[in-house]
Coordinates of C-alpha atoms and ligand atoms in Angstrom, one line a residue:
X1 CA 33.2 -20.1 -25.3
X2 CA 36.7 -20.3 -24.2
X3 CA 39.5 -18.8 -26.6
X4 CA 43.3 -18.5 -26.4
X5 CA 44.8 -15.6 -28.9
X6 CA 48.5 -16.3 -29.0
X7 CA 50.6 -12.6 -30.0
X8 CA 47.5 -10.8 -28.7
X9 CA 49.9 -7.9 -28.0
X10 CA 50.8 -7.6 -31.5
X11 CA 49.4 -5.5 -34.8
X12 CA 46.6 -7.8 -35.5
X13 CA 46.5 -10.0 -32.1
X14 CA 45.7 -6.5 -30.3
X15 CA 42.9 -5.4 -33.4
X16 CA 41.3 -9.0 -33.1
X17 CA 41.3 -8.6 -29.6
X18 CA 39.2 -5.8 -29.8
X19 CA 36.9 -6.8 -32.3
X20 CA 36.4 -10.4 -30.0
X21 CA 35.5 -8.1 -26.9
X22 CA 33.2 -5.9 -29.0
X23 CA 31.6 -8.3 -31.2
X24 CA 31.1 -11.4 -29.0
X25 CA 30.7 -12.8 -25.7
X26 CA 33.9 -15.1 -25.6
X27 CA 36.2 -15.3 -22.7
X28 CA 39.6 -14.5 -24.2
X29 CA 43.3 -15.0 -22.9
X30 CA 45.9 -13.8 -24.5
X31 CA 50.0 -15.7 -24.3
X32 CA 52.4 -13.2 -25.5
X33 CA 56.0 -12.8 -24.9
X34 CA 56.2 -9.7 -25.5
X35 CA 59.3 -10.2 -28.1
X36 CA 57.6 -7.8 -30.4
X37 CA 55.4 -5.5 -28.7
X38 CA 55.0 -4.3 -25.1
X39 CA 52.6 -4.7 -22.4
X40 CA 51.6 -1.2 -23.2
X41 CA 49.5 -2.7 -25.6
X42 CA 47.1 -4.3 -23.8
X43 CA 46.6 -0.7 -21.4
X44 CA 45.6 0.9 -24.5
X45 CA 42.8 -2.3 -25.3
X46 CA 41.5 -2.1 -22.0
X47 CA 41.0 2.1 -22.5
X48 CA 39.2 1.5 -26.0
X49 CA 37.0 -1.7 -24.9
X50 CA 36.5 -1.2 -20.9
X51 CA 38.2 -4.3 -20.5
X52 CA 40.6 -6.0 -18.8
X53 CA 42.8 -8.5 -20.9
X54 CA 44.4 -11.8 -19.3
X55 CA 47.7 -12.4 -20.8
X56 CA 50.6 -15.0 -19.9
X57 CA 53.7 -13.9 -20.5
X58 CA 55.7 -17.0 -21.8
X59 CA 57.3 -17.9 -25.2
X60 CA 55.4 -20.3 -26.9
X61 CA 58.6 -22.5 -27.5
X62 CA 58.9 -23.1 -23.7
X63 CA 56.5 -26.1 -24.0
X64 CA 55.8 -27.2 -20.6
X65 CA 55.3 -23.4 -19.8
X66 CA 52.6 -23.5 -22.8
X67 CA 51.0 -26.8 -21.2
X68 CA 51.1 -25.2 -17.8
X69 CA 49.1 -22.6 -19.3
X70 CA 46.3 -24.7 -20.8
X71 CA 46.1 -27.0 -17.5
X72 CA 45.6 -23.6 -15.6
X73 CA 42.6 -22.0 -18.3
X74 CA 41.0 -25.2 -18.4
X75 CA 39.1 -26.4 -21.5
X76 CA 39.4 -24.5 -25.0
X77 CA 37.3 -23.8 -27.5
X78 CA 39.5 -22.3 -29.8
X79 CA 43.1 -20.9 -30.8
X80 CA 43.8 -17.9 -32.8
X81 CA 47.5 -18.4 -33.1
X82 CA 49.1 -15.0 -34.4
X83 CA 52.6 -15.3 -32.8
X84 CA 55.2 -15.3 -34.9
X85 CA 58.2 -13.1 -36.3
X86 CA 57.4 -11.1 -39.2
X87 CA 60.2 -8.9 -40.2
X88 CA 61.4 -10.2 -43.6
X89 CA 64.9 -8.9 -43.8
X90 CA 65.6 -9.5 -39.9
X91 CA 65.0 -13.6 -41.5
X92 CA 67.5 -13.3 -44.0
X93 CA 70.0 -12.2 -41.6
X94 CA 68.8 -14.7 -38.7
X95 CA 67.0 -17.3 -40.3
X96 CA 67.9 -20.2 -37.2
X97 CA 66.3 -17.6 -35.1
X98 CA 62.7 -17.4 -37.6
X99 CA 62.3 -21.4 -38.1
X100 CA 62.7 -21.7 -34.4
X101 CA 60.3 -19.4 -33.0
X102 CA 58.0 -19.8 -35.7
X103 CA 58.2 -23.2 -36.2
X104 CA 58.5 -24.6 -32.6
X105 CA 56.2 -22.3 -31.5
X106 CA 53.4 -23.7 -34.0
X107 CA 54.6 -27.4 -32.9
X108 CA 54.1 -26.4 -29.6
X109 CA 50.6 -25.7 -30.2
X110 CA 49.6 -28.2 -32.4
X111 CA 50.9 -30.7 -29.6
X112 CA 48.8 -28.9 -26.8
X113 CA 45.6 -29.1 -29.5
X114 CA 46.2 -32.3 -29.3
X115 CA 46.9 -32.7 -25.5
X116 CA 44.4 -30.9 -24.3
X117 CA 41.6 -31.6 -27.1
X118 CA 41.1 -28.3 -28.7
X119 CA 38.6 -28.5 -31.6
X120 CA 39.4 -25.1 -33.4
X121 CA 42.5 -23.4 -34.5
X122 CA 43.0 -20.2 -36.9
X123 CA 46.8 -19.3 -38.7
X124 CA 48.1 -16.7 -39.7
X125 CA 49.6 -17.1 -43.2
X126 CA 50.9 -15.1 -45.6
X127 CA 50.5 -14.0 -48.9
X128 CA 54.3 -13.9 -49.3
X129 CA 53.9 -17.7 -50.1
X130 CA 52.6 -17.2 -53.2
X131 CA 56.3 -15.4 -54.1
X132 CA 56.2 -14.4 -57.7
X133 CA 53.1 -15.1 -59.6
X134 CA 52.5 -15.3 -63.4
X135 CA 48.5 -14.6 -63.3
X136 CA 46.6 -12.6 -61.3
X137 CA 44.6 -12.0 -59.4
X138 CA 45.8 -14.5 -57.0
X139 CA 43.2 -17.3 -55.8
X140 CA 43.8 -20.1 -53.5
X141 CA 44.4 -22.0 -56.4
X142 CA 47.3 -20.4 -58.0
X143 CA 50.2 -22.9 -57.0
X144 CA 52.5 -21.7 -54.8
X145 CA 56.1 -20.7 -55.5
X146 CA 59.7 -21.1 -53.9
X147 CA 59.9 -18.8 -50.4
X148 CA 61.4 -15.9 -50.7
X149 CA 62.6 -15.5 -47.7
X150 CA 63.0 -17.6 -44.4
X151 CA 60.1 -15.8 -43.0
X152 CA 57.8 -16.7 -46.1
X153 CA 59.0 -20.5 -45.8
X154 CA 58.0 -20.4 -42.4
X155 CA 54.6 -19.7 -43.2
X156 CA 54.7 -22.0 -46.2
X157 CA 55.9 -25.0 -44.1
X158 CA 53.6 -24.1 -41.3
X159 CA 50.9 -24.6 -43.7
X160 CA 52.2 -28.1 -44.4
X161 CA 52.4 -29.2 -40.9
X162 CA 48.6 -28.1 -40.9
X163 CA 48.0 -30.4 -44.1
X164 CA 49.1 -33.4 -42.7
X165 CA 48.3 -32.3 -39.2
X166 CA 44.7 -32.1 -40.6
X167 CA 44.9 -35.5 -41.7
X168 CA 44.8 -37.3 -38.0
X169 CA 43.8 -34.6 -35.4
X170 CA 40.8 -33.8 -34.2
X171 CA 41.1 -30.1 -34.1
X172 CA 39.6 -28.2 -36.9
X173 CA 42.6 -26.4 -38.9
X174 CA 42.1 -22.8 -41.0
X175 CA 44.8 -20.3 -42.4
X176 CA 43.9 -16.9 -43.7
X177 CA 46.9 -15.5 -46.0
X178 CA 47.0 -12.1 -44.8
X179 CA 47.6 -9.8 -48.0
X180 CA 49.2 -6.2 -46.7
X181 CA 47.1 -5.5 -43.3
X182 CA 47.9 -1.8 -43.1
X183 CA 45.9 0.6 -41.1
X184 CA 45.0 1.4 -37.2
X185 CA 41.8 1.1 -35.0
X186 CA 39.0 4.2 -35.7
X187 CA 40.2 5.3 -32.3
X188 CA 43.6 5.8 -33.1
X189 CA 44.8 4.5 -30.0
X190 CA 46.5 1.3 -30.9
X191 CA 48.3 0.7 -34.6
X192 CA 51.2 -0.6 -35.7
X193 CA 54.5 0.8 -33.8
X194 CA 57.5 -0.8 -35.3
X195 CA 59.9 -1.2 -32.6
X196 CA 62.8 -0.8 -35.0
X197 CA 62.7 1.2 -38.2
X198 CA 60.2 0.3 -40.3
X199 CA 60.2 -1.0 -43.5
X200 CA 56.8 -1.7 -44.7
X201 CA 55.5 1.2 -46.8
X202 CA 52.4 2.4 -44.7
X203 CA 54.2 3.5 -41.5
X204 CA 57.2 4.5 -44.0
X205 CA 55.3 7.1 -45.4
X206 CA 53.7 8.3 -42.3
X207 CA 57.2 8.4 -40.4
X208 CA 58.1 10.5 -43.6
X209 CA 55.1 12.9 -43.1
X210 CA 56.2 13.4 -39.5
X211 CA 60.4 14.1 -40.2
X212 CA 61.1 10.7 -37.7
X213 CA 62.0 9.8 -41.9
X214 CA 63.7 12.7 -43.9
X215 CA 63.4 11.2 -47.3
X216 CA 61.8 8.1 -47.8
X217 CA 62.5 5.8 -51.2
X218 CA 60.1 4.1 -53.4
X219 CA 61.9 1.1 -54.4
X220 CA 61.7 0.6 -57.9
X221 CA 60.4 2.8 -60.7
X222 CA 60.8 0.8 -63.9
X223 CA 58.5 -2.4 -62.9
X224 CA 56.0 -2.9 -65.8
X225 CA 52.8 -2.0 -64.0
X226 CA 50.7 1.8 -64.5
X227 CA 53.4 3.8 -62.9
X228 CA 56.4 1.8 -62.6
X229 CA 56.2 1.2 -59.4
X230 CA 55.4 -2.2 -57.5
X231 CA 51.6 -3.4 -57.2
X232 CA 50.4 -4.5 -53.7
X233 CA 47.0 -5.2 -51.9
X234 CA 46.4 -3.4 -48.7
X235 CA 44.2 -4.8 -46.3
X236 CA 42.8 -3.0 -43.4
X237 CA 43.7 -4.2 -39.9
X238 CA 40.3 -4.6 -38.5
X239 CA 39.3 -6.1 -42.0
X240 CA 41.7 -8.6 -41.0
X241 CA 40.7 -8.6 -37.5
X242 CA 37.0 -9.7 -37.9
X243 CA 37.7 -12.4 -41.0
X244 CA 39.3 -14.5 -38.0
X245 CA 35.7 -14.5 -36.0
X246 CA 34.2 -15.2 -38.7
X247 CA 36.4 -18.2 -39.8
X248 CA 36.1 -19.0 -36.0
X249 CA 32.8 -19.2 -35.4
X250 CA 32.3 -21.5 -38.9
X251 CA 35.0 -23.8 -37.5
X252 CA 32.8 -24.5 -34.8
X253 CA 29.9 -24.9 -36.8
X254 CA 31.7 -27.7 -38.7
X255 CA 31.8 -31.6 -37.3
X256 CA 35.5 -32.1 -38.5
X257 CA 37.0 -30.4 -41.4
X258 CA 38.9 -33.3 -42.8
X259 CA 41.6 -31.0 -44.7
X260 CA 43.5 -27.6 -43.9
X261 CA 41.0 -25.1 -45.3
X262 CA 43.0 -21.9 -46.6
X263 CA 41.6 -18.4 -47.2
X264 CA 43.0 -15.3 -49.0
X265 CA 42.3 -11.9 -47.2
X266 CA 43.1 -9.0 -49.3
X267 CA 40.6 -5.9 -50.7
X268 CA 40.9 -7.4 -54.2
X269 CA 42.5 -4.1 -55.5
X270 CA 46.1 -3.8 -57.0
X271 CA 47.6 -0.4 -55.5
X272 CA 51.1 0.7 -56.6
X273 CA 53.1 2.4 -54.2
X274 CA 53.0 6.1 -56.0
X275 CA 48.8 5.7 -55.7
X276 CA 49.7 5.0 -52.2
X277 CA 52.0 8.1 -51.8
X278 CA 49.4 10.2 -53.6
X279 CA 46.4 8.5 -51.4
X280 CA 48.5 9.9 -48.9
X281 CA 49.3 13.3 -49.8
X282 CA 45.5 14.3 -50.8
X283 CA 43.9 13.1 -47.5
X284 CA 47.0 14.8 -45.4
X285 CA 47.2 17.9 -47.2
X286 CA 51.3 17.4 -46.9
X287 CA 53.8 16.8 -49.7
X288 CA 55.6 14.1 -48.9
X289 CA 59.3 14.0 -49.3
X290 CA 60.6 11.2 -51.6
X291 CA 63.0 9.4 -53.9
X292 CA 62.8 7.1 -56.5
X293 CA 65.2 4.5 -55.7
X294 CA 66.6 1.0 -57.0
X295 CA 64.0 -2.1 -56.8
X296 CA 64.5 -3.4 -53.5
X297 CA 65.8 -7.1 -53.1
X298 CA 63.1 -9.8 -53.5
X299 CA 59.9 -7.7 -53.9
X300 CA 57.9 -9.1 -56.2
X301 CA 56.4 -6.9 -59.3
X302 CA 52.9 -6.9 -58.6
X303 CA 50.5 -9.1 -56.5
X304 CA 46.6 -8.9 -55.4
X305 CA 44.1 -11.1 -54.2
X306 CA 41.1 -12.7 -55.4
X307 CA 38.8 -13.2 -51.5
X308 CA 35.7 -14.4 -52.7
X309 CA 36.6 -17.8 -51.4
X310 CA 36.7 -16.0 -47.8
X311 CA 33.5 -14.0 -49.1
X312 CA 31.4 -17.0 -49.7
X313 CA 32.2 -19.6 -46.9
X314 CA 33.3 -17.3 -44.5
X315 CA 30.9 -14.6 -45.1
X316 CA 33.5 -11.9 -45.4
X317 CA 33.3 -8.6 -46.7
X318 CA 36.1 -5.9 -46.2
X319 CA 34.4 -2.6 -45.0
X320 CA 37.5 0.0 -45.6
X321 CA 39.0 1.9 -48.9
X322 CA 42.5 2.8 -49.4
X323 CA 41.4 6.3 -48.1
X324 CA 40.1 5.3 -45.1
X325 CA 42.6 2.7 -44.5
X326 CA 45.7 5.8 -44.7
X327 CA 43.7 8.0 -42.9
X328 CA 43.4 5.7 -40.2
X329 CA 47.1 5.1 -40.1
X330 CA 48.0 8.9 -40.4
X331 CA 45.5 9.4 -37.0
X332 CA 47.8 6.7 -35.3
X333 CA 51.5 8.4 -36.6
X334 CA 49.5 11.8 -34.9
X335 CA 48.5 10.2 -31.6
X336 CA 52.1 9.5 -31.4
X337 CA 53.7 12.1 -31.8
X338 CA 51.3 13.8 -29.6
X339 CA 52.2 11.0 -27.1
X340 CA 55.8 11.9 -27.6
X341 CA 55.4 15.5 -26.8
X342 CA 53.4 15.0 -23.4
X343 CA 56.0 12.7 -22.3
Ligands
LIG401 P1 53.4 -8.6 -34.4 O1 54.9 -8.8 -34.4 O2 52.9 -7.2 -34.2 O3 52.7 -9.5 -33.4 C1 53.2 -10.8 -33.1 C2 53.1 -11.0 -31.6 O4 53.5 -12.3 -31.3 C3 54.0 -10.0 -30.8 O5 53.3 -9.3 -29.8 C4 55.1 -10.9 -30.3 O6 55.6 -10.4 -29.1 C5 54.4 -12.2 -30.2 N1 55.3 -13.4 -30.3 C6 56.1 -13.7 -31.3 N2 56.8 -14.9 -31.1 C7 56.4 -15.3 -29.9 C8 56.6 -16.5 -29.1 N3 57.5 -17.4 -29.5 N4 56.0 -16.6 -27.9 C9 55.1 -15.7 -27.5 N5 54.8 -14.6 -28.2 C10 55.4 -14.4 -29.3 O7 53.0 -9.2 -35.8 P2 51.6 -9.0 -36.6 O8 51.8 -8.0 -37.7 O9 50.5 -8.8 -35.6 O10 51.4 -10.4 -37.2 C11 50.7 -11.4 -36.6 C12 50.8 -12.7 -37.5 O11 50.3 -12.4 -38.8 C13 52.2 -13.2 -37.6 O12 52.1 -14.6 -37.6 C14 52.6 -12.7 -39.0 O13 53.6 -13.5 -39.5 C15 51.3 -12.8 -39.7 N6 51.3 -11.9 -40.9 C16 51.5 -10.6 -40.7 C17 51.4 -9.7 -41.8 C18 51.7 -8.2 -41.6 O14 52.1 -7.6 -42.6 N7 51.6 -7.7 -40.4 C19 51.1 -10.2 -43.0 C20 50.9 -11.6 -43.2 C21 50.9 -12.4 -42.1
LIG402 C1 55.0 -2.7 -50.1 C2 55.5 -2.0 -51.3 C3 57.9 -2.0 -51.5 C4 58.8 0.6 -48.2 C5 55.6 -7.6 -46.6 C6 56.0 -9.0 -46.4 C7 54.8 -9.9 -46.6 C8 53.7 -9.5 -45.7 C9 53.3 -8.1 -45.9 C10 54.0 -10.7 -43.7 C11 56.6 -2.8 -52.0 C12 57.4 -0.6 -51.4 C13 58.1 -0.2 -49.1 C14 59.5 1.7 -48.6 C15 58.7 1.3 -50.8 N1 54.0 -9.7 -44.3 N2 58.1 0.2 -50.4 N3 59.4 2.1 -49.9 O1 57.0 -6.3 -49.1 O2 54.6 -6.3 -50.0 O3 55.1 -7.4 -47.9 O4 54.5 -7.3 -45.7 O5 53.6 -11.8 -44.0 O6 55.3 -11.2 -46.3 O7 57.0 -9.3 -47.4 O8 55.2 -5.0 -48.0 O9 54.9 -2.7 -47.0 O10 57.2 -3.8 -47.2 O11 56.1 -3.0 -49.2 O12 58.8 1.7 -52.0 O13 60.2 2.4 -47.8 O14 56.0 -0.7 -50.9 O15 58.9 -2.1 -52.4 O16 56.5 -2.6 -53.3 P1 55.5 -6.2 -48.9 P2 55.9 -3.6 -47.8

């Protein structure tokens, strides 16, 4: 069992990496171009799982670099294709830059499943295509809404490329719409590292708890939820990690899935970003320093998944609370800034 992860050097690339090595026997190669993380990454894999992991270093638009890769591996039995760009505001300001790498990049693959007759590939989606949503929780029914953002409309058009891809290939097609994967591996070795400042809420309040943020601002206060403040559903990391062996391995129990098959992956629980700050604060023992700010451009009030679709088909069960999912994060900021002082 043969299996190429593209953006295995990434947040959820490098915590499915570790889950495959741990949980299976698959060979694994990794293509990453390092655009968003570093080669560091993969050092810090092979120091949790013993194990040494194979990456090419090539951009996934580069297509006959991408077909030189697959001639070189040899036959696949599946992709897990997680590269992409993620940063929503960066995709307002470039959005030419987001439809092209995430857009040709998925091309490219689709053409290689193709070429080189690959039978299984899993997607990273999004729940950002849902956008603003009348009735919740969210299922994989509710109909989707206009994107957001360029980012979000990448992830809603790759998901119609996979439709009618679905239609005449021969390669089994999934996407799992990632709720808010937040969170870091139990060894707090690898989490998320924003190369630039970050500006999703998990590593916002940790950066906060450190000083790298002096004040950090909760956007919005007057939203009509509990507290006022906007409604989201956190999803560990490794949660997310193991869903995508699990919708692996029943894409290759399955003759040919003759439609996309979609899956939500979220805990199922609405958490507002004040819950969040107090999660925080109880399990750190620290007060965190903060501001009540103006909403902040296109969030959506509140949103939160209905999974049982992954639970029953895929046989998927999120193992981690909002506790455990902070405290795992707050051991990451630490072995950072311990990191920081030895060097
Ligand atoms: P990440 O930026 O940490 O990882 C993506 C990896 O892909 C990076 O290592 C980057 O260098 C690589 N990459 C990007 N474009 C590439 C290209 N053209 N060629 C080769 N390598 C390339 O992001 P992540 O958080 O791990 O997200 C993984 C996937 O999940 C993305 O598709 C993202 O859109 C999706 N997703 C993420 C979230 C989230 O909040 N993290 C939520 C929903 C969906
Ligand atoms: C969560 C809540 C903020 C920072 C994004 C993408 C989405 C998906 C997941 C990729 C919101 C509030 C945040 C801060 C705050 N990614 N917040 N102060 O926006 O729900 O989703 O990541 O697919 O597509 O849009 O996540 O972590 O940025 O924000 O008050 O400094 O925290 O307003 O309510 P979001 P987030």
């Amino acid at each position: 069992m043969k299996v190429v992860v593209t953006g295995g050097a990434g947040y959820i690339g490098s915590h499915t990496i570790i889950e495959i090595v741990e949980s299976t026997d698959w060979e694994l190669i990794s293509i990453d171009s390092f655009i968003n993380s570093t080669p560091d990454t993969f050092r810090r894999v092979e120091e949790i799982t013993g194990k040494k992991i194979a990456n090419f270093r090539i951009d996934l638009c580069d297509r006959s670099a991408l077909e030189n890769v697959f001639t070189e591996i040899g036959p696949v039995d599946g992709i897990i294709h997680f590269a992409a760009l993620k940063a929503v505001g960066e995709s307002v300001e470039k959005p030419l830059l987001y439809f092209h790498n995430n857009i040709t990049g998925l091309l490219n693959i689709l053409e290689c499943c193709d070429k080189f007759n690959i039978p299984n590939l899993i997607f990273s989606s999004s729940c950002s295509i849902y956008g603003n949503v009348a009735v919740l929780p969210v299922d994989e029914m509710t109909p989707l809404a206009k994107s957001e953002s360029p980012y979000a409309a990448t992830k809603a058009m790759g998901e119609d490329i996979l439709k009618d891809f679905s239609k005449v290939s021969n390669t089994n097609l999934i996407a799992l719409r990632y709720f808010n994967p937040v969170g870091a591996h139990s060894s707090g070795l690898i989490g998320e590292n924003p190369i630039n400042k970050p500006s999703n809420l998990f590593p916002v309040i940790t950066q906060t708890a450190v000083g790298i943020i002096k004040e950090m601002q909760v956007f919005g206060s007057d939203y009509k939820t509990r507290d006022g403040s906007c409604i989201r559903d956190y999803i560990h990391v490794s949660d997310i990690a193991s869903a995508h062996i699990l919708a692996l391995k029943y894409a290759l129990e399955q003759e040919k899935l003759e439609n996309l098959e979609f899956y939500n992956l979220g805990s199922g629980k609405g958490v507002s970003v004040l819950e969040a700050i107090s999660t925080f604060e109880n399990i750190s023992n620290l007060k965190l320093n903060y501001n009540l700010s103006d909403r902040r451009a296109g969030d959506v009030e509140s949103i939160y998944s209905n999974s049982k679709k992954a639970k029953s088909k895929l046989d998927w069960t999120p193992k981690f609370e909002l506790k455990a999912m902070m405290n795992s994060a707050w051991k990451w900021q630490q072995q950072l800034e311990n990191e920081k002082l030895k060097s």
